[in-house]
Short mmCIF file of C-alpha atoms and ligand atoms in Angstrom, two decimals:
data_model
loop_
_atom_site.label_atom_id
_atom_site.label_comp_id
_atom_site.label_asym_id
_atom_site.label_seq_id
_atom_site.Cartn_x
_atom_site.Cartn_y
_atom_site.Cartn_z
CA UNK A 537 18.95 -1.81 7.45
CA UNK A 538 19.84 -4.30 9.86
CA UNK A 539 17.21 -6.92 10.34
CA UNK A 540 17.04 -9.83 13.15
CA UNK A 541 14.16 -11.84 11.49
CA UNK A 542 12.77 -14.84 13.18
CA UNK A 543 13.08 -17.67 10.69
CA UNK A 544 10.14 -19.74 10.72
CA UNK A 545 9.91 -23.53 10.11
CA UNK A 546 7.37 -23.29 7.54
CA UNK A 547 7.29 -26.67 6.62
CA UNK A 548 5.74 -27.49 9.95
CA UNK A 549 3.09 -25.07 9.68
CA UNK A 550 -0.37 -26.40 8.81
CA UNK A 551 -2.77 -24.31 7.35
CA UNK A 552 -6.80 -25.10 7.50
CA UNK A 553 -8.19 -27.05 5.01
CA UNK A 554 -9.97 -24.20 3.51
CA UNK A 555 -6.57 -22.17 2.79
CA UNK A 556 -5.22 -25.21 0.35
CA UNK A 557 -4.01 -24.41 -3.00
CA UNK A 558 -6.15 -25.92 -5.48
CA UNK A 559 -4.67 -27.43 -8.48
CA UNK A 560 -6.14 -27.20 -12.16
CA UNK A 561 -8.03 -30.33 -12.21
CA UNK A 562 -9.81 -29.79 -8.89
CA UNK A 563 -13.15 -28.05 -8.57
CA UNK A 564 -12.77 -24.36 -8.29
CA UNK A 565 -15.61 -22.55 -7.14
CA UNK A 566 -13.97 -19.24 -7.43
CA UNK A 567 -12.74 -19.40 -10.92
CA UNK A 568 -15.40 -17.28 -12.46
CA UNK A 569 -13.89 -14.74 -14.84
CA UNK A 570 -15.72 -11.72 -15.64
CA UNK A 571 -17.02 -11.87 -19.44
CA UNK A 572 -14.84 -10.05 -21.69
CA UNK A 573 -17.50 -7.21 -22.29
CA UNK A 574 -17.70 -7.09 -18.39
CA UNK A 575 -14.14 -6.70 -18.20
CA UNK A 576 -14.19 -3.98 -20.60
CA UNK A 577 -16.70 -2.01 -19.34
CA UNK A 578 -15.03 -2.53 -16.01
CA UNK A 579 -12.17 -0.54 -16.54
CA UNK A 580 -13.85 2.02 -18.49
CA UNK A 581 -15.95 2.60 -15.10
CA UNK A 582 -12.86 2.59 -13.09
CA UNK A 583 -10.81 4.86 -15.16
CA UNK A 584 -14.01 7.48 -15.68
CA UNK A 585 -14.56 7.40 -12.02
CA UNK A 586 -10.92 7.91 -11.24
CA UNK A 587 -10.79 11.13 -13.57
CA UNK A 588 -13.97 12.25 -12.12
CA UNK A 589 -13.14 14.61 -9.46
CA UNK A 590 -15.94 13.45 -7.37
CA UNK A 591 -13.64 12.90 -4.21
CA UNK A 592 -11.38 15.90 -4.87
CA UNK A 593 -13.56 18.27 -5.68
CA UNK A 594 -14.55 21.66 -3.52
CA UNK A 595 -17.64 21.83 -4.72
CA UNK A 596 -20.56 21.67 -2.20
CA UNK A 597 -19.12 22.65 1.09
CA UNK A 598 -15.55 23.68 2.81
CA UNK A 599 -16.86 22.64 6.55
CA UNK A 600 -14.21 20.57 8.21
CA UNK A 601 -16.04 16.98 8.70
CA UNK A 602 -14.86 17.38 12.18
CA UNK A 603 -17.57 20.05 12.42
CA UNK A 604 -20.24 18.16 10.77
CA UNK A 605 -23.25 15.88 12.57
CA UNK A 606 -23.64 13.32 10.05
CA UNK A 607 -25.62 9.81 10.34
CA UNK A 608 -25.77 6.78 8.29
CA UNK A 609 -29.21 5.45 7.75
CA UNK A 610 -29.21 2.98 10.48
CA UNK A 611 -28.68 6.16 12.92
CA UNK A 612 -24.58 5.46 13.81
CA UNK A 613 -22.98 8.61 13.76
CA UNK A 614 -19.61 6.62 14.89
CA UNK A 615 -17.58 7.90 11.81
CA UNK A 616 -16.20 11.03 10.14
CA UNK A 617 -16.18 11.48 6.61
CA UNK A 618 -16.28 14.16 4.01
CA UNK A 619 -20.38 13.54 3.08
CA UNK A 620 -22.17 10.41 4.06
CA UNK A 621 -24.46 11.26 1.19
CA UNK A 622 -21.46 9.99 -1.42
CA UNK A 623 -22.17 6.32 -0.10
CA UNK A 624 -24.22 5.22 -3.07
CA UNK A 625 -21.53 6.36 -5.43
CA UNK A 626 -18.74 5.02 -3.21
CA UNK A 627 -20.71 1.40 -3.07
CA UNK A 628 -20.36 1.66 -6.79
CA UNK A 629 -16.52 1.97 -6.66
CA UNK A 630 -16.40 -0.97 -4.28
CA UNK A 631 -18.44 -3.37 -6.22
CA UNK A 632 -16.05 -2.78 -9.28
CA UNK A 633 -13.31 -3.26 -6.91
CA UNK A 634 -14.68 -6.46 -6.00
CA UNK A 635 -14.40 -7.73 -9.27
CA UNK A 636 -10.75 -7.31 -9.50
CA UNK A 637 -10.12 -8.74 -5.90
CA UNK A 638 -10.70 -12.76 -6.91
CA UNK A 639 -8.86 -13.56 -3.87
CA UNK A 640 -10.75 -11.59 -0.90
CA UNK A 641 -14.00 -12.68 -2.45
CA UNK A 642 -12.57 -16.31 -2.42
CA UNK A 643 -11.89 -15.93 1.19
CA UNK A 644 -15.05 -14.52 2.11
CA UNK A 645 -16.64 -17.72 0.76
CA UNK A 646 -14.27 -20.10 1.97
CA UNK A 647 -14.24 -19.29 5.17
CA UNK A 648 -18.11 -19.16 5.33
CA UNK A 649 -19.31 -20.39 8.67
CA UNK A 650 -15.65 -20.86 10.09
CA UNK A 651 -15.44 -17.19 10.69
CA UNK A 652 -11.69 -17.20 11.38
CA UNK A 653 -11.80 -13.72 12.95
CA UNK A 654 -14.76 -13.92 15.21
CA UNK A 655 -14.08 -11.61 18.17
CA UNK A 656 -11.30 -10.07 16.23
CA UNK A 657 -11.28 -5.98 17.05
CA UNK A 658 -9.19 -4.62 14.40
CA UNK A 659 -7.88 -1.00 14.21
CA UNK A 660 -6.54 -0.31 10.89
CA UNK A 661 -4.49 2.52 9.67
CA UNK A 662 -4.26 2.42 5.61
CA UNK A 663 -4.87 4.32 2.49
CA UNK A 664 -8.89 4.44 2.02
CA UNK A 665 -9.69 3.37 -1.49
CA UNK A 666 -12.23 1.25 -3.02
CA UNK A 667 -9.40 -1.57 -2.65
CA UNK A 668 -8.92 -1.54 0.97
CA UNK A 669 -12.58 -1.38 1.41
CA UNK A 670 -12.90 -4.66 0.10
CA UNK A 671 -10.28 -5.62 2.52
CA UNK A 672 -11.89 -4.16 5.48
CA UNK A 673 -15.50 -5.74 4.26
CA UNK A 674 -13.64 -8.85 3.97
CA UNK A 675 -12.35 -8.59 7.25
CA UNK A 676 -15.89 -7.89 8.86
CA UNK A 677 -17.20 -10.79 6.85
CA UNK A 678 -14.49 -13.41 8.70
CA UNK A 679 -16.00 -11.98 11.84
CA UNK A 680 -14.04 -8.80 12.86
CA UNK A 681 -15.22 -5.71 14.10
CA UNK A 682 -13.04 -2.85 12.51
CA UNK A 683 -12.43 0.69 13.07
CA UNK A 684 -10.12 2.79 10.44
CA UNK A 685 -8.32 5.98 9.63
CA UNK A 686 -6.19 6.90 6.70
CA UNK A 687 -2.51 6.67 6.69
CA UNK A 688 -2.17 9.52 4.08
CA UNK A 689 -3.84 12.73 4.11
CA UNK A 690 -4.36 13.02 0.56
CA UNK A 691 -5.04 9.37 -0.71
CA UNK A 692 -8.92 8.81 0.79
CA UNK A 693 -11.43 8.34 -1.57
CA UNK A 694 -14.31 10.60 0.41
CA UNK A 695 -17.25 8.35 -1.52
CA UNK A 696 -15.66 5.03 -0.33
CA UNK A 697 -15.12 6.35 3.01
CA UNK A 698 -18.80 7.18 2.99
CA UNK A 699 -19.61 3.76 1.83
CA UNK A 700 -17.70 2.13 4.73
CA UNK A 701 -19.60 4.39 6.93
CA UNK A 702 -22.75 3.73 5.57
CA UNK A 703 -22.25 -0.04 5.86
CA UNK A 704 -21.20 0.49 9.64
CA UNK A 705 -17.83 0.37 9.62
CA UNK A 706 -16.34 3.13 12.05
CA UNK A 707 -14.00 4.99 9.82
CA UNK A 708 -12.41 8.44 10.41
CA UNK A 709 -11.02 10.13 7.31
CA UNK A 710 -11.43 12.44 4.24
CA UNK A 711 -9.34 13.50 1.52
CA UNK A 712 -7.05 16.68 2.70
CA UNK A 713 -6.74 16.29 6.24
CA UNK A 714 -4.61 18.52 7.96
CA UNK A 715 -2.11 16.86 10.16
CA UNK A 716 -3.79 17.93 13.26
CA UNK A 717 -6.96 15.75 11.64
CA UNK A 718 -4.67 12.80 10.86
CA UNK A 719 -3.84 12.43 14.51
CA UNK A 720 -7.14 13.35 15.67
CA UNK A 721 -8.71 10.62 12.92
CA UNK A 722 -6.16 7.93 14.68
CA UNK A 723 -7.26 8.66 18.02
CA UNK A 724 -11.17 8.34 17.49
CA UNK A 725 -10.23 4.85 16.16
CA UNK A 726 -8.28 3.83 19.20
CA UNK A 727 -9.60 5.98 21.65
CA UNK A 728 -13.57 4.69 22.31
CA UNK A 729 -15.38 3.81 25.43
CA UNK A 730 -16.27 0.11 25.46
CA UNK A 731 -13.90 -0.87 22.85
CA UNK A 732 -10.43 -1.84 22.86
CA UNK A 733 -8.66 -3.09 19.75
CA UNK A 734 -6.87 -6.80 19.58
CA UNK A 735 -5.28 -6.53 16.47
CA UNK A 736 -3.52 -3.61 14.42
CA UNK A 737 -3.21 -3.03 10.88
CA UNK A 738 -0.72 -0.64 9.80
CA UNK A 739 0.69 0.85 6.78
CA UNK A 740 3.78 3.10 7.52
CA UNK A 741 3.73 2.97 11.60
CA UNK A 742 1.77 5.61 12.29
CA UNK A 743 -1.04 4.04 14.18
CA UNK A 744 1.17 1.63 16.16
CA UNK A 745 3.53 4.68 16.84
CA UNK A 746 0.71 6.50 18.43
CA UNK A 747 -0.94 3.51 20.67
CA UNK A 748 2.93 3.13 21.92
CA UNK A 749 2.91 7.09 22.98
CA UNK A 750 -0.52 7.41 24.13
CA UNK A 751 -2.31 4.29 25.26
CA UNK A 752 0.88 1.73 26.04
CA UNK A 753 -1.59 -0.32 27.87
CA UNK A 754 -3.96 -1.41 24.94
CA UNK A 755 -0.98 -3.68 24.28
CA UNK A 756 -1.76 -6.04 27.06
CA UNK A 757 -5.01 -7.15 24.91
CA UNK A 758 -3.63 -6.74 21.34
CA UNK A 759 -2.59 -10.47 19.70
CA UNK A 760 -0.47 -8.81 16.94
CA UNK A 761 0.71 -5.90 14.63
CA UNK A 762 0.32 -6.28 11.07
CA UNK A 763 2.66 -3.88 8.96
CA UNK A 764 2.63 -3.06 5.67
CA UNK A 765 5.23 -0.73 4.77
CA UNK A 766 9.06 -0.47 4.10
CA UNK A 767 9.06 2.53 6.73
CA UNK A 768 6.52 0.65 9.23
CA UNK A 769 8.59 -2.50 9.33
CA UNK A 770 11.53 -0.53 9.89
CA UNK A 771 10.25 1.16 12.85
CA UNK A 772 9.32 -2.40 14.38
CA UNK A 773 12.73 -3.70 13.76
CA UNK A 774 14.05 -0.60 15.80
CA UNK A 775 11.45 -1.30 18.40
CA UNK A 776 12.16 -5.16 18.51
CA UNK A 777 16.04 -4.59 18.59
CA UNK A 778 15.77 -2.15 21.29
CA UNK A 779 13.71 -4.64 23.39
CA UNK A 780 10.75 -2.37 23.26
CA UNK A 781 8.16 -4.68 20.95
CA UNK A 782 5.53 -5.96 23.47
CA UNK A 783 3.43 -8.36 20.80
CA UNK A 784 4.31 -10.17 17.56
CA UNK A 785 4.38 -8.21 14.31
CA UNK A 786 3.76 -9.74 11.04
CA UNK A 787 6.17 -7.99 8.26
CA UNK A 788 3.83 -8.01 5.57
CA UNK A 789 6.03 -5.80 3.48
CA UNK A 790 9.05 -8.58 3.00
CA UNK A 791 6.38 -11.48 1.96
CA UNK A 792 7.17 -12.17 -1.55
CA UNK A 793 3.44 -11.63 -2.66
CA UNK A 794 3.67 -7.87 -1.73
CA UNK A 795 6.98 -7.06 -2.44
CA UNK A 796 7.38 -8.78 -6.06
CA UNK A 797 3.89 -7.63 -7.12
CA UNK A 798 2.65 -4.50 -5.15
CA UNK A 799 6.03 -2.56 -5.26
CA UNK A 800 6.96 -3.50 -8.51
CA UNK A 801 3.84 -4.11 -10.72
CA UNK A 802 1.84 -1.43 -8.99
CA UNK A 803 4.46 1.25 -9.43
CA UNK A 804 5.33 -0.05 -13.12
CA UNK A 805 1.70 0.53 -14.00
CA UNK A 806 0.85 3.81 -11.90
CA UNK A 807 3.73 6.02 -12.29
CA UNK A 808 2.85 7.03 -15.85
CA UNK A 809 -0.39 7.68 -14.92
CA UNK A 810 0.33 10.00 -11.93
CA UNK A 811 2.51 11.91 -14.25
CA UNK A 812 0.48 12.29 -16.94
CA UNK A 813 -2.81 13.19 -15.32
CA UNK A 814 -1.15 16.15 -13.29
CA UNK A 815 1.22 17.11 -16.09
CA UNK A 816 -0.21 16.05 -19.59
CA UNK A 817 3.46 15.34 -20.20
CA UNK A 818 4.95 13.42 -23.19
CA UNK A 819 7.78 10.96 -21.86
CA UNK A 820 9.17 10.20 -24.96
CA UNK A 821 12.90 11.53 -25.10
CA UNK A 822 12.41 13.28 -21.54
CA UNK A 823 15.54 12.86 -19.35
CA UNK A 824 14.38 11.05 -15.97
CA UNK A 825 16.41 10.20 -12.88
CA UNK A 826 15.11 7.71 -10.40
CA UNK A 827 16.60 7.22 -7.15
CA UNK A 828 16.54 4.10 -5.72
CA UNK A 829 16.41 0.94 -7.71
CA UNK A 830 14.61 -1.19 -5.31
CA UNK A 831 11.24 -2.79 -5.96
CA UNK A 832 9.52 0.77 -6.81
CA UNK A 833 12.50 2.18 -8.52
CA UNK A 834 12.68 -0.75 -10.91
CA UNK A 835 8.97 -0.70 -11.89
CA UNK A 836 9.20 3.18 -12.24
CA UNK A 837 12.49 2.77 -14.68
CA UNK A 838 11.05 -0.13 -16.47
CA UNK A 839 7.88 1.78 -17.45
CA UNK A 840 9.62 5.10 -18.14
CA UNK A 841 12.17 3.27 -20.53
CA UNK A 842 9.31 1.46 -22.28
CA UNK A 843 7.69 5.04 -23.16
CA UNK A 844 10.87 5.94 -24.60
CA UNK A 845 12.59 8.12 -21.76
CA UNK A 846 16.15 8.04 -20.95
CA UNK A 847 16.50 7.09 -17.56
CA UNK A 848 19.19 7.68 -15.10
CA UNK A 849 19.57 6.16 -11.68
CA UNK A 850 21.00 6.71 -8.32
CA UNK A 851 21.84 3.84 -5.59
CA UNK A 852 23.93 3.43 -2.53
CA UNK A 853 23.78 -0.41 -2.66
CA UNK A 854 26.47 -1.79 -5.33
CA UNK A 855 24.05 -4.79 -5.67
CA UNK A 856 20.70 -2.69 -6.87
CA UNK A 857 22.95 -0.34 -8.45
CA UNK A 858 24.55 -3.28 -10.60
CA UNK A 859 20.62 -4.63 -11.29
CA UNK A 860 20.46 -1.13 -12.78
CA UNK A 861 23.33 -1.14 -15.37
CA UNK A 862 22.74 -4.71 -15.95
CA UNK A 863 19.00 -3.63 -17.03
CA UNK A 864 20.74 -0.90 -19.36
CA UNK A 865 20.56 2.20 -17.36
CA UNK A 866 23.20 4.64 -16.40
CA UNK A 867 23.99 4.83 -12.73
CA UNK A 868 24.76 8.31 -11.78
CA UNK A 869 24.94 10.81 -8.84
CA UNK A 870 22.33 13.03 -8.48
CA UNK A 871 24.74 16.13 -8.72
CA UNK A 872 25.87 14.97 -12.35
CA UNK A 873 22.51 14.82 -13.85
CA UNK A 874 20.44 17.54 -11.99
CA UNK A 875 20.77 20.26 -14.01
CA UNK A 876 19.82 18.40 -17.30
CA UNK A 877 16.92 16.28 -16.26
CA UNK A 878 13.27 17.11 -17.04
CA UNK A 879 11.70 14.73 -14.23
CA UNK A 880 13.33 13.56 -10.55
CA UNK A 881 11.47 10.71 -9.10
CA UNK A 882 12.46 9.19 -5.72
CA UNK A 883 11.66 5.89 -4.58
CA UNK A 884 14.33 5.24 -1.62
CA UNK A 885 12.09 5.34 1.59
CA UNK A 886 15.17 7.56 2.88
CA UNK A 887 15.24 11.03 3.62
CA UNK A 888 16.55 13.90 2.29
CA UNK A 889 17.58 12.18 -1.03
CA UNK A 890 16.92 15.32 -3.20
CA UNK A 891 18.25 18.52 -0.96
CA UNK A 892 17.63 22.34 -1.66
CA UNK A 893 20.82 22.41 -3.15
CA UNK A 894 19.65 19.94 -5.86
CA UNK A 895 16.44 21.92 -6.56
CA UNK A 896 18.44 24.97 -6.88
CA UNK A 897 20.53 23.37 -9.78
CA UNK A 898 17.81 22.06 -11.79
CA UNK A 899 16.52 23.44 -14.86
CA UNK A 900 13.42 25.58 -15.66
CA UNK A 901 10.20 23.28 -15.78
CA UNK A 902 11.93 20.36 -14.12
CA UNK A 903 9.04 17.96 -12.35
CA UNK A 904 9.73 16.73 -8.94
CA UNK A 905 8.16 13.69 -7.48
CA UNK A 906 8.26 11.23 -5.15
CA UNK A 907 7.12 7.36 -4.84
CA UNK A 908 8.70 6.37 -1.76
CA UNK A 909 6.78 5.97 0.98
CA UNK A 910 6.58 9.19 2.84
CA UNK A 911 7.20 13.19 2.36
CA UNK A 912 10.72 12.85 3.47
CA UNK A 913 12.74 12.30 0.38
CA UNK A 914 12.33 15.86 -1.02
CA UNK A 915 13.48 18.33 1.18
CA UNK A 916 10.22 20.26 0.31
CA UNK A 917 10.38 22.21 3.77
CA UNK A 918 13.51 24.02 2.59
CA UNK A 919 11.46 25.69 -0.53
CA UNK A 920 9.16 27.59 2.20
CA UNK A 921 11.46 30.34 2.20
CA UNK A 922 9.99 34.26 1.72
CA UNK A 923 12.42 34.35 -1.33
CA UNK A 924 10.57 31.53 -3.19
CA UNK A 925 7.18 31.67 -4.43
CA UNK A 926 4.63 28.97 -4.60
CA UNK A 927 1.77 28.99 -7.35
CA UNK A 928 -0.86 25.89 -7.20
CA UNK A 929 -1.57 25.78 -10.92
CA UNK A 930 -3.86 22.61 -10.33
CA UNK A 931 -5.10 20.08 -7.77
CA UNK A 932 -1.90 18.62 -6.78
CA UNK A 933 0.78 20.56 -8.73
CA UNK A 934 2.51 23.59 -7.33
CA UNK A 935 4.92 25.77 -9.22
CA UNK A 936 7.85 26.64 -7.11
CA UNK A 937 9.19 29.82 -8.86
CA UNK A 938 12.49 31.30 -8.25
CA UNK A 939 13.58 34.96 -7.98
CA UNK A 940 15.03 34.67 -11.43
CA UNK A 941 11.72 33.22 -12.80
CA UNK A 942 12.63 29.39 -12.89
CA UNK A 943 10.38 27.11 -12.33
CA UNK A 944 9.90 23.57 -10.61
CA UNK A 945 6.93 21.58 -11.13
CA UNK A 946 6.00 19.85 -7.32
CA UNK A 947 3.71 17.28 -7.67
CA UNK A 948 1.44 16.31 -4.68
CA UNK A 949 3.75 18.39 -2.35
CA UNK A 950 6.29 15.33 -2.30
CA UNK A 951 4.04 12.96 -1.01
CA UNK A 952 3.52 9.71 -2.76
CA UNK A 953 2.85 10.57 -6.21
CA UNK A 954 0.54 7.75 -7.52
CA UNK A 955 -1.58 7.73 -4.61
CA UNK A 956 -2.29 11.29 -4.29
CA UNK A 957 -2.65 11.72 -7.97
CA UNK A 958 -3.78 8.29 -10.13
CA UNK A 959 -5.22 5.33 -8.95
CA UNK A 960 -3.39 1.93 -8.63
CA UNK A 961 -4.60 -1.57 -10.33
CA UNK A 962 -7.05 -3.09 -8.20
CA UNK A 963 -5.57 -6.53 -9.03
CA UNK A 964 -2.19 -5.89 -7.87
CA UNK A 965 -3.65 -4.49 -4.58
CA UNK A 966 -6.07 -7.39 -4.01
CA UNK A 967 -2.77 -9.52 -3.94
CA UNK A 968 -1.32 -7.57 -0.90
CA UNK A 969 -4.80 -7.01 0.92
CA UNK A 970 -4.77 -10.62 0.71
CA UNK A 971 -1.80 -11.29 2.14
CA UNK A 972 -2.62 -8.38 4.85
CA UNK A 973 -6.09 -10.59 5.72
CA UNK A 974 -4.03 -13.94 5.81
CA UNK A 975 -1.59 -12.14 8.17
CA UNK A 976 -4.24 -11.02 10.27
CA UNK A 977 -6.13 -14.19 10.53
CA UNK A 978 -2.73 -16.18 11.49
CA UNK A 979 -1.40 -13.78 14.35
CA UNK A 980 -5.39 -14.07 15.49
CA UNK A 981 -5.29 -17.67 15.60
CA UNK A 982 -1.94 -18.83 16.43
CA UNK A 983 -1.41 -20.84 19.32
CA UNK A 984 0.06 -19.85 22.19
CA UNK A 985 3.88 -19.48 21.91
CA UNK A 986 4.00 -19.88 17.93
CA UNK A 987 4.82 -16.55 17.78
CA UNK A 988 6.62 -14.28 20.34
CA UNK A 989 7.20 -10.33 20.66
CA UNK A 990 9.17 -10.29 17.62
CA UNK A 991 8.71 -9.10 13.64
CA UNK A 992 8.03 -12.47 11.72
CA UNK A 993 7.40 -13.02 8.01
CA UNK A 994 3.98 -14.60 6.69
CA UNK A 995 4.91 -18.45 6.18
CA UNK A 996 5.65 -19.22 2.90
CA UNK A 997 3.01 -21.66 2.42
CA UNK A 998 0.34 -18.83 2.81
CA UNK A 999 2.31 -16.75 0.47
CA UNK A 1000 1.96 -19.03 -1.92
CA UNK A 1001 -1.58 -19.65 -1.20
CA UNK A 1002 -2.21 -15.92 -1.84
CA UNK A 1003 -0.83 -16.37 -5.33
CA UNK A 1004 -2.90 -19.31 -5.75
CA UNK A 1005 -5.94 -17.60 -5.08
CA UNK A 1006 -5.17 -14.97 -8.05
CA UNK A 1007 -4.31 -17.47 -10.54
CA UNK A 1008 -7.72 -18.64 -11.78
CA UNK A 1009 -8.54 -14.95 -13.20
CA UNK A 1010 -5.98 -15.70 -15.96
CA UNK A 1011 -7.33 -19.06 -16.16
CA UNK A 1012 -3.89 -20.46 -15.35
CA UNK A 1013 -3.39 -24.15 -14.62
CA UNK A 1014 -0.96 -24.89 -11.90
CA UNK A 1015 1.12 -28.12 -12.51
CA UNK A 1016 0.89 -30.53 -9.41
CA UNK A 1017 3.89 -32.63 -8.55
CA UNK A 1018 3.79 -36.19 -9.18
CA UNK A 1019 4.39 -38.46 -5.92
CA UNK A 1020 7.76 -39.27 -7.77
CA UNK A 1021 8.75 -35.72 -8.32
CA UNK A 1022 7.71 -34.52 -4.97
CA UNK A 1023 10.16 -37.35 -3.56
CA UNK A 1024 12.97 -36.57 -5.64
CA UNK A 1025 12.99 -32.64 -4.65
CA UNK A 1026 12.50 -33.32 -1.39
CA UNK A 1027 9.11 -31.64 -1.03
CA UNK A 1028 5.33 -31.70 0.20
CA UNK A 1029 3.21 -31.46 -3.00
CA UNK A 1030 1.02 -28.53 -1.19
CA UNK A 1031 4.07 -26.82 -1.04
CA UNK A 1032 6.02 -24.79 0.54
CA UNK A 1033 7.43 -25.22 -2.89
CA UNK A 1034 10.66 -22.91 -2.22
CA UNK A 1035 13.23 -22.37 0.97
CA UNK A 1036 12.87 -19.33 2.66
CA UNK A 1037 15.79 -17.68 1.25
CA UNK A 1038 14.78 -18.24 -2.48
CA UNK A 1039 14.55 -14.69 -3.83
CA UNK A 1040 12.12 -15.39 -7.09
N1 LIG B 2103 4.26 4.55 -4.56
C1 LIG B 2103 3.80 3.48 -4.32
O1 LIG B 2103 2.63 3.00 -4.48
C2 LIG B 2103 4.31 2.60 -3.15
C3 LIG B 2103 4.47 1.16 -3.24
C4 LIG B 2103 5.41 0.26 -2.50
C5 LIG B 2103 6.44 0.88 -1.50
N2 LIG B 2103 6.67 2.02 -1.67
C6 LIG B 2103 7.59 2.68 -0.88
O2 LIG B 2103 8.98 3.20 -1.65
C7 LIG B 2103 9.86 3.20 -1.08
C8 LIG B 2103 10.85 2.36 -1.65
O3 LIG B 2103 10.23 0.68 -1.63
P1 LIG B 2103 11.23 -0.17 -2.35
O4 LIG B 2103 10.45 -1.87 -2.02
O5 LIG B 2103 11.56 -0.12 -3.38
O6 LIG B 2103 12.00 -0.69 -1.48
P2 LIG B 2103 13.74 -0.88 -1.40
O7 LIG B 2103 14.26 -1.18 -0.23
O8 LIG B 2103 13.75 -2.25 -2.24
O9 LIG B 2103 14.39 0.18 -2.54
C9 LIG B 2103 14.71 1.09 -2.24
C10 LIG B 2103 15.95 1.62 -2.78
O10 LIG B 2103 16.58 2.88 -2.25
C11 LIG B 2103 18.29 3.05 -2.33
N3 LIG B 2103 18.25 4.36 -1.51
C12 LIG B 2103 18.26 4.27 -0.39
N4 LIG B 2103 18.93 5.51 0.16
C13 LIG B 2103 19.37 6.17 -0.91
C14 LIG B 2103 19.95 7.24 -1.54
N5 LIG B 2103 20.10 8.31 -0.65
N6 LIG B 2103 19.98 7.55 -2.97
C15 LIG B 2103 19.92 6.44 -4.10
N7 LIG B 2103 19.23 5.17 -3.38
C16 LIG B 2103 19.05 5.04 -1.97
C17 LIG B 2103 18.30 1.45 -1.43
O11 LIG B 2103 19.37 1.28 -1.44
C18 LIG B 2103 17.50 0.42 -2.02
O12 LIG B 2103 17.97 -0.18 -3.09
C19 LIG B 2103 9.58 2.74 0.21
O13 LIG B 2103 9.49 3.80 1.01
C20 LIG B 2103 8.27 2.07 0.34
O14 LIG B 2103 6.97 2.25 1.69
C21 LIG B 2103 6.00 3.07 -2.32
#
């Protein structure tokens, strides 16, 4: 992907006092770790709540939320969720997430009184989970008004959406939206009388695309876009290249604190969870092919290798391919292994990586899933033909059956496995969410002229600040440069500590 990234001189970048790295011997008011018992009980309640089928239940009613009249306890009906009565349960999930999101909680405290987002009207389109709820409520605590839709039709936790709605957030989202619902929800966030967004927080670019298509005039008031995903960022660079980007945009996806933590560590932890919950399979000795050896692919491969799977990798980029080889994986073409593998995982962000031809050649019982952003990597549409039978065997698990009886196990209909079928570790999401919050603060408060109609990376100092806010959780003590060392290395003692081109 060709990128015309603007390079910023981050050394000249000044952060407000409350946004400074604190070193070990300085007072750390946010260094409150949960007790051991607290932690254990937390993780238990997280996993318990996530295996409960609370939000995916089909229990009470099948009425579309669009056809329901609901009000929160303050009488507002400016939201659309599955069931507002689930708010209390959702609130408990949000409170649990808050414990694992120390940096956002720190931001809330540090910025007290300053309200760096006062006057900001943020329209957001992200996964709606307990973790994003903590982000949304942090933005509120920092002074912003928020309206929110989901960026994925399956990943919304209904009880969390209900808790947000109960707390006054205009949220439009539920698990299992149709394609039409999806765009309707986005539209309800944007197309409101007497309210116009001045900031966008997007994950995947759908919201940005909708505003471009339907309400281009809104960009007159919009101060900036913060985009989280590879796919969305790609769209922004395309707009920029075509000279059509009319506001500054912050590429959060390529900030170090997103790439190295969210994509890699998050997927390393959640790939197994998603596969286990849907298939109950054992991984030891299974043959797995992972398509794409970027950050997500690396995380998936590492987790599966640790479980004793035999892992093959496909790549188009010789550098990532060489990394896969050096990490001990067999680099193959998909054709070469498709007949023998037990699991196929896509993580390329590309389209038609697994074609109908591949699917036809797979062995009986092969599991096919996607960890990339959208549902384009596996050609699922090609399976909707009369000779193939689809059988839903459990939630998010379909068997596609060929005329000769061969079955393929398709997870989450080719959409993102870990977000559709498992939960993802809150702490890692905390890192990304903090990066997003800081990007919004930066774009919203930047003096005229600092950012043009282009795509920017978060200043490195802020990236470092995000990481520093998470260190107290580990009781980690950061070493401070001495004056002499700082001079020797030519660095400011408070960062940035690495040049922009450093790759970590
Ligand atoms: N599941 C999650 O929780 C999660 C988290 C972060 C990102 N993502 C998504 O995962 C996707 C990958 O993210 P990433 O950070 O690893 O991106 P990346 O760019 O680092 O990696 C993608 C890799 O796929 C390779 N690739 C492209 N086309 C290919 C093909 N046809 N065959 C084989 N390899 C191919 C690229 O060369 C690249 O190395 C993106 O769509 C991103 O939005 C998912």
